[in-house]
Amino acid sequence: MTRPIQIDRKELIIAIDGPSGVGKSTVSKRIAERLGLTYVDTGAMYRAVALAVAGAKVDIENSAALEEFCNSMLVEYTSGSISVNATDYTDSIRTEEASKLASVTSSKEPVRRALVMYQRSLAVQGGVVMEGRDIGTVVLPRIHHKFFLTASHEVRAERRRAEHDSKGGTEPVGSSVGAKDISENMKERDRLDSTRAESPLARAVDALEIDTAELDIDGVVGVILADIEQKVEKSRIK
Ligand code: DC
């Protein structure tokens, strides 16, 4: 059991990055709960914007049209809900279709520019745990608490499959998403995430990398809390 950290929660801004299926959401929510911080899921924003762009029939290969949409869109994230232009997407962002759309839409510069700006505005007051792909590298490069979670492709695909099965699947009736599909889709999205020109998935040089394959959730949370506590104490001694 980690000792409670004696710190003004407003002073804490924590970035948790890594590929999909690595346990970021569960870990980030747990850290937020333990420290009394606000959990910010940036993936939910990319998913909702992807659905909004598709819904508005904006051609994402038309950069002028995409730019116009992104410059005027209103994104609202509060823990647990996400809306774009006053349409609530909370219940539709977890489908395989939304994952596919988000993977492509999130590679577009106007989308990233708008969402990075919005994410910074949420972090500026402090007291947040922000999870994503580029939080430590691009969104909040100057913060002190950065973590990068990893695990092999096989481990992550198996976790995603178990998650999918435990939810009874999130796909519409009639679609079939088997273990092989999940693994292949994940591979493709990993490739897109890591090779895109705009803010590719990458570990910040000053982020602590944690291999989650051998640890359970409590184990990962413990490593993160211990590191935060150590850094906070060190900064007090200085
Ligand atoms: O974490 P997730 O699976 O909900 O993310 C959805 C998509 O958005 C995924 O393709 C990665 C992308 N993403 C991103 O490019 N940058 C972020 N900060 C968060 C997510």
CSV table of C-alpha atoms and ligand atoms in Angstrom, one decimal:
chain,number,residue,atom,x,y,z
A,1,MET,CA,0.0,0.0,0.0
A,2,THR,CA,1.5,3.3,-1.1
A,3,ARG,CA,1.4,6.2,1.5
A,4,PRO,CA,-0.9,9.0,0.5
A,5,ILE,CA,0.9,11.8,-1.3
A,6,GLN,CA,0.7,15.1,0.6
A,7,ILE,CA,0.5,17.5,-2.2
A,8,ASP,CA,-1.9,20.1,-3.5
A,9,ARG,CA,-3.8,18.2,-6.2
A,10,LYS,CA,-3.8,21.3,-8.3
A,11,GLU,CA,0.0,21.0,-8.7
A,12,LEU,CA,-0.3,17.6,-10.3
A,13,ILE,CA,-0.5,17.1,-14.0
A,14,ILE,CA,0.2,13.5,-15.1
A,15,ALA,CA,0.6,12.2,-18.6
A,16,ILE,CA,0.0,8.5,-19.4
A,17,ASP,CA,0.8,7.5,-23.0
A,18,GLY,CA,1.1,4.2,-24.8
A,19,PRO,CA,-0.5,2.1,-27.6
A,20,SER,CA,-4.0,0.6,-27.4
A,21,GLY,CA,-4.7,-2.3,-25.2
A,22,VAL,CA,-1.9,-1.6,-22.8
A,23,GLY,CA,-4.3,-0.8,-19.9
A,24,LYS,CA,-3.9,3.0,-20.0
A,25,SER,CA,-7.6,3.8,-19.3
A,26,THR,CA,-8.0,1.5,-16.3
A,27,VAL,CA,-4.6,2.7,-14.9
A,28,SER,CA,-5.3,6.4,-15.5
A,29,LYS,CA,-8.8,6.2,-13.9
A,30,ARG,CA,-7.3,4.5,-10.9
A,31,ILE,CA,-4.6,7.1,-10.5
A,32,ALA,CA,-7.1,9.9,-10.8
A,33,GLU,CA,-9.3,8.3,-8.2
A,34,ARG,CA,-6.4,7.7,-5.8
A,35,LEU,CA,-5.1,11.2,-6.1
A,36,GLY,CA,-8.4,13.0,-6.4
A,37,LEU,CA,-7.6,14.3,-9.9
A,38,THR,CA,-9.7,14.7,-13.1
A,39,TYR,CA,-9.3,11.9,-15.6
A,40,VAL,CA,-9.0,13.2,-19.2
A,41,ASP,CA,-9.4,10.6,-22.0
A,42,THR,CA,-8.0,12.2,-25.2
A,43,GLY,CA,-8.7,9.1,-27.3
A,44,ALA,CA,-12.4,9.7,-26.6
A,45,MET,CA,-12.0,13.2,-28.2
A,46,TYR,CA,-10.4,11.8,-31.3
A,47,ARG,CA,-13.1,9.2,-31.6
A,48,ALA,CA,-15.9,11.7,-31.1
A,49,VAL,CA,-14.4,14.2,-33.6
A,50,ALA,CA,-14.0,11.3,-36.1
A,51,LEU,CA,-17.7,10.5,-35.8
A,52,ALA,CA,-18.6,14.2,-36.0
A,53,VAL,CA,-16.5,14.7,-39.2
A,54,ALA,CA,-18.0,11.6,-40.8
A,55,GLY,CA,-21.5,12.6,-39.7
A,56,ALA,CA,-21.0,16.1,-41.3
A,57,LYS,CA,-19.8,14.4,-44.5
A,58,VAL,CA,-16.6,16.3,-44.5
A,59,ASP,CA,-14.0,14.8,-46.8
A,60,ILE,CA,-11.0,14.3,-44.6
A,61,GLU,CA,-8.7,14.3,-47.6
A,62,ASN,CA,-9.9,17.8,-48.4
A,63,SER,CA,-7.7,19.8,-46.0
A,64,ALA,CA,-9.4,23.1,-46.5
A,65,ALA,CA,-12.8,21.6,-45.6
A,66,LEU,CA,-11.4,19.7,-42.7
A,67,GLU,CA,-9.6,22.8,-41.5
A,68,GLU,CA,-12.9,24.8,-41.7
A,69,PHE,CA,-14.7,22.2,-39.7
A,70,CYS,CA,-12.0,21.9,-37.0
A,71,ASN,CA,-11.6,25.7,-36.6
A,72,SER,CA,-15.2,26.1,-35.7
A,73,MET,CA,-16.0,22.9,-33.9
A,74,LEU,CA,-17.0,23.0,-30.2
A,75,VAL,CA,-15.6,20.0,-28.3
A,76,GLU,CA,-16.8,19.5,-24.7
A,77,TYR,CA,-15.3,16.8,-22.5
A,78,THR,CA,-16.4,16.2,-18.9
A,79,SER,CA,-15.4,13.0,-17.1
A,80,GLY,CA,-17.6,10.4,-18.6
A,81,SER,CA,-19.1,12.3,-21.5
A,82,ILE,CA,-17.9,13.8,-24.8
A,83,SER,CA,-19.8,16.0,-27.3
A,84,VAL,CA,-18.9,17.8,-30.5
A,85,ASN,CA,-21.0,20.7,-31.7
A,86,ALA,CA,-23.6,19.9,-29.0
A,87,THR,CA,-24.1,16.3,-30.1
A,88,ASP,CA,-23.3,13.7,-27.4
A,89,TYR,CA,-21.1,10.9,-28.7
A,90,THR,CA,-20.4,9.2,-25.4
A,91,ASP,CA,-22.4,6.1,-26.2
A,92,SER,CA,-21.1,5.6,-29.8
A,93,ILE,CA,-17.3,6.0,-29.5
A,94,ARG,CA,-16.5,2.5,-28.4
A,95,THR,CA,-17.4,0.6,-31.6
A,96,GLU,CA,-14.9,-0.9,-34.0
A,97,GLU,CA,-16.2,1.5,-36.6
A,98,ALA,CA,-15.3,4.5,-34.4
A,99,SER,CA,-11.9,3.0,-33.8
A,100,LYS,CA,-11.3,2.8,-37.5
A,101,LEU,CA,-12.5,6.3,-38.2
A,102,ALA,CA,-10.5,7.7,-35.3
A,103,SER,CA,-7.3,6.1,-36.4
A,104,VAL,CA,-7.4,7.9,-39.8
A,105,THR,CA,-9.0,11.2,-38.6
A,106,SER,CA,-6.4,11.5,-35.8
A,107,SER,CA,-3.6,11.6,-38.3
A,108,LYS,CA,-4.9,14.9,-39.8
A,109,GLU,CA,-3.1,18.1,-38.8
A,110,PRO,CA,-6.2,20.3,-38.4
A,111,VAL,CA,-7.8,17.8,-36.1
A,112,ARG,CA,-4.7,17.4,-33.9
A,113,ARG,CA,-4.1,21.1,-33.8
A,114,ALA,CA,-7.6,21.8,-32.5
A,115,LEU,CA,-7.6,18.9,-30.0
A,116,VAL,CA,-4.1,19.6,-28.6
A,117,MET,CA,-5.2,23.2,-28.0
A,118,TYR,CA,-8.3,22.0,-26.2
A,119,GLN,CA,-6.4,19.4,-24.1
A,120,ARG,CA,-3.9,22.1,-23.0
A,121,SER,CA,-6.8,24.3,-21.9
A,122,LEU,CA,-8.1,21.4,-19.7
A,123,ALA,CA,-4.6,20.8,-18.2
A,124,VAL,CA,-3.8,24.4,-17.5
A,125,GLN,CA,-5.6,24.5,-14.2
A,126,GLY,CA,-3.8,21.4,-12.9
A,127,GLY,CA,-5.2,18.4,-11.1
A,128,VAL,CA,-5.5,16.1,-14.1
A,129,VAL,CA,-4.4,12.7,-15.4
A,130,MET,CA,-4.4,12.8,-19.1
A,131,GLU,CA,-4.1,9.7,-21.2
A,132,GLY,CA,-3.3,9.4,-24.9
A,133,ARG,CA,-0.5,8.9,-27.4
A,134,ASP,CA,1.3,12.3,-27.5
A,135,ILE,CA,0.6,13.9,-24.1
A,136,GLY,CA,4.2,13.7,-22.8
A,137,THR,CA,5.7,14.6,-26.2
A,138,VAL,CA,3.5,17.2,-27.7
A,139,VAL,CA,0.5,18.3,-25.6
A,140,LEU,CA,2.3,18.8,-22.3
A,141,PRO,CA,6.1,18.4,-23.0
A,142,ARG,CA,7.1,20.5,-19.9
A,143,ILE,CA,5.3,18.6,-17.2
A,144,HIS,CA,7.2,16.4,-14.6
A,145,HIS,CA,5.1,13.3,-14.3
A,146,LYS,CA,5.1,11.3,-17.6
A,147,PHE,CA,4.6,7.6,-18.0
A,148,PHE,CA,4.7,5.4,-21.1
A,149,LEU,CA,3.0,2.0,-20.8
A,150,THR,CA,4.1,-0.8,-23.1
A,151,ALA,CA,3.3,-4.6,-23.7
A,152,SER,CA,3.9,-6.9,-26.6
A,153,HIS,CA,1.3,-6.9,-29.4
A,154,GLU,CA,0.2,-10.4,-28.4
A,155,VAL,CA,-0.5,-9.4,-24.8
A,156,ARG,CA,-2.4,-6.3,-25.8
A,157,ALA,CA,-4.5,-8.1,-28.5
A,158,GLU,CA,-5.4,-10.7,-25.9
A,159,ARG,CA,-6.5,-8.1,-23.4
A,160,ARG,CA,-8.6,-6.3,-26.0
A,161,ARG,CA,-10.2,-9.6,-27.0
A,162,ALA,CA,-11.1,-10.4,-23.4
A,163,GLU,CA,-12.4,-6.9,-22.9
A,164,HIS,CA,-14.5,-7.2,-26.0
A,165,ASP,CA,-15.9,-10.6,-24.9
A,166,SER,CA,-16.6,-9.4,-21.4
A,167,LYS,CA,-18.7,-6.6,-22.7
A,168,GLY,CA,-20.6,-9.0,-25.0
A,169,GLY,CA,-19.0,-7.1,-27.9
A,170,THR,CA,-19.7,-3.5,-28.7
A,171,GLU,CA,-20.5,-4.1,-32.3
A,172,PRO,CA,-23.8,-3.8,-34.0
A,173,VAL,CA,-25.8,-7.0,-34.4
A,174,GLY,CA,-24.6,-8.9,-37.5
A,175,SER,CA,-20.9,-7.8,-37.4
A,176,SER,CA,-18.3,-10.3,-36.4
A,177,VAL,CA,-15.2,-9.2,-34.7
A,178,GLY,CA,-13.1,-12.3,-33.9
A,179,ALA,CA,-9.8,-12.6,-32.1
A,180,LYS,CA,-8.0,-12.4,-35.4
A,181,ASP,CA,-9.8,-9.3,-36.5
A,182,ILE,CA,-9.0,-7.6,-33.2
A,183,SER,CA,-5.3,-8.5,-33.5
A,184,GLU,CA,-5.1,-7.4,-37.2
A,185,ASN,CA,-7.0,-4.2,-36.6
A,186,MET,CA,-4.8,-3.4,-33.6
A,187,LYS,CA,-1.7,-4.0,-35.7
A,188,GLU,CA,-2.9,-1.7,-38.4
A,189,ARG,CA,-3.8,1.1,-35.9
A,190,ASP,CA,-0.5,0.7,-34.2
A,191,ARG,CA,1.2,1.2,-37.5
A,192,LEU,CA,-0.8,4.3,-38.3
A,193,ASP,CA,-0.3,5.7,-34.8
A,194,SER,CA,3.5,5.2,-34.9
A,195,THR,CA,4.2,6.2,-38.4
A,196,ARG,CA,2.0,9.3,-39.0
A,197,ALA,CA,3.7,12.6,-39.6
A,198,GLU,CA,1.7,14.5,-37.0
A,199,SER,CA,2.6,13.6,-33.4
A,200,PRO,CA,3.3,9.9,-33.8
A,201,LEU,CA,3.0,7.6,-30.8
A,202,ALA,CA,6.4,7.9,-29.1
A,203,ARG,CA,7.8,7.8,-25.6
A,204,ALA,CA,9.0,11.2,-24.3
A,205,VAL,CA,12.7,10.9,-23.4
A,206,ASP,CA,11.8,11.9,-19.8
A,207,ALA,CA,8.9,9.5,-19.4
A,208,LEU,CA,9.1,6.4,-17.2
A,209,GLU,CA,8.5,3.4,-19.4
A,210,ILE,CA,6.5,0.6,-17.7
A,211,ASP,CA,6.2,-2.9,-19.3
A,212,THR,CA,2.7,-3.9,-18.2
A,213,ALA,CA,2.9,-7.5,-19.4
A,214,GLU,CA,4.2,-8.9,-16.1
A,215,LEU,CA,2.2,-6.5,-13.8
A,216,ASP,CA,-1.5,-6.4,-12.9
A,217,ILE,CA,-3.3,-3.1,-12.7
A,218,ASP,CA,-2.5,-2.6,-9.0
A,219,GLY,CA,1.2,-3.3,-9.8
A,220,VAL,CA,1.3,-0.6,-12.6
A,221,VAL,CA,-0.6,1.9,-10.4
A,222,GLY,CA,1.8,1.2,-7.6
A,223,VAL,CA,4.9,1.9,-9.8
A,224,ILE,CA,3.3,5.2,-11.0
A,225,LEU,CA,2.3,6.4,-7.5
A,226,ALA,CA,5.7,5.6,-6.1
A,227,ASP,CA,7.4,7.5,-8.9
A,228,ILE,CA,5.2,10.5,-8.4
A,229,GLU,CA,5.7,10.5,-4.7
A,230,GLN,CA,9.5,10.3,-5.1
A,231,LYS,CA,9.6,13.2,-7.6
A,232,VAL,CA,7.3,15.3,-5.4
A,233,GLU,CA,9.5,14.7,-2.4
A,234,LYS,CA,12.7,15.4,-4.4
A,235,SER,CA,11.3,18.7,-5.6
A,236,ARG,CA,10.6,19.7,-2.0
A,237,ILE,CA,14.2,19.0,-0.8
A,238,LYS,CA,15.7,21.1,-3.6
B,1,DC,O1,-7.0,5.5,-27.1
B,1,DC,P1,-8.0,5.3,-28.1
B,1,DC,O2,-8.0,3.9,-28.7
B,1,DC,O3,-9.4,5.6,-27.6
B,1,DC,O4,-7.7,6.3,-29.2
B,1,DC,C1,-8.5,6.4,-30.4
B,1,DC,C2,-7.6,6.9,-31.6
B,1,DC,O5,-7.2,8.2,-31.4
B,1,DC,C3,-6.4,6.0,-31.8
B,1,DC,O6,-6.3,5.7,-33.2
B,1,DC,C4,-5.3,6.8,-31.4
B,1,DC,C5,-5.7,8.2,-31.5
B,1,DC,N1,-5.2,9.1,-30.5
B,1,DC,C6,-4.2,9.9,-30.8
B,1,DC,O7,-3.8,9.9,-32.0
B,1,DC,N2,-3.7,10.8,-29.9
B,1,DC,C7,-4.2,10.8,-28.6
B,1,DC,N3,-3.7,11.7,-27.7
B,1,DC,C8,-5.2,9.9,-28.2
B,1,DC,C9,-5.7,9.0,-29.2
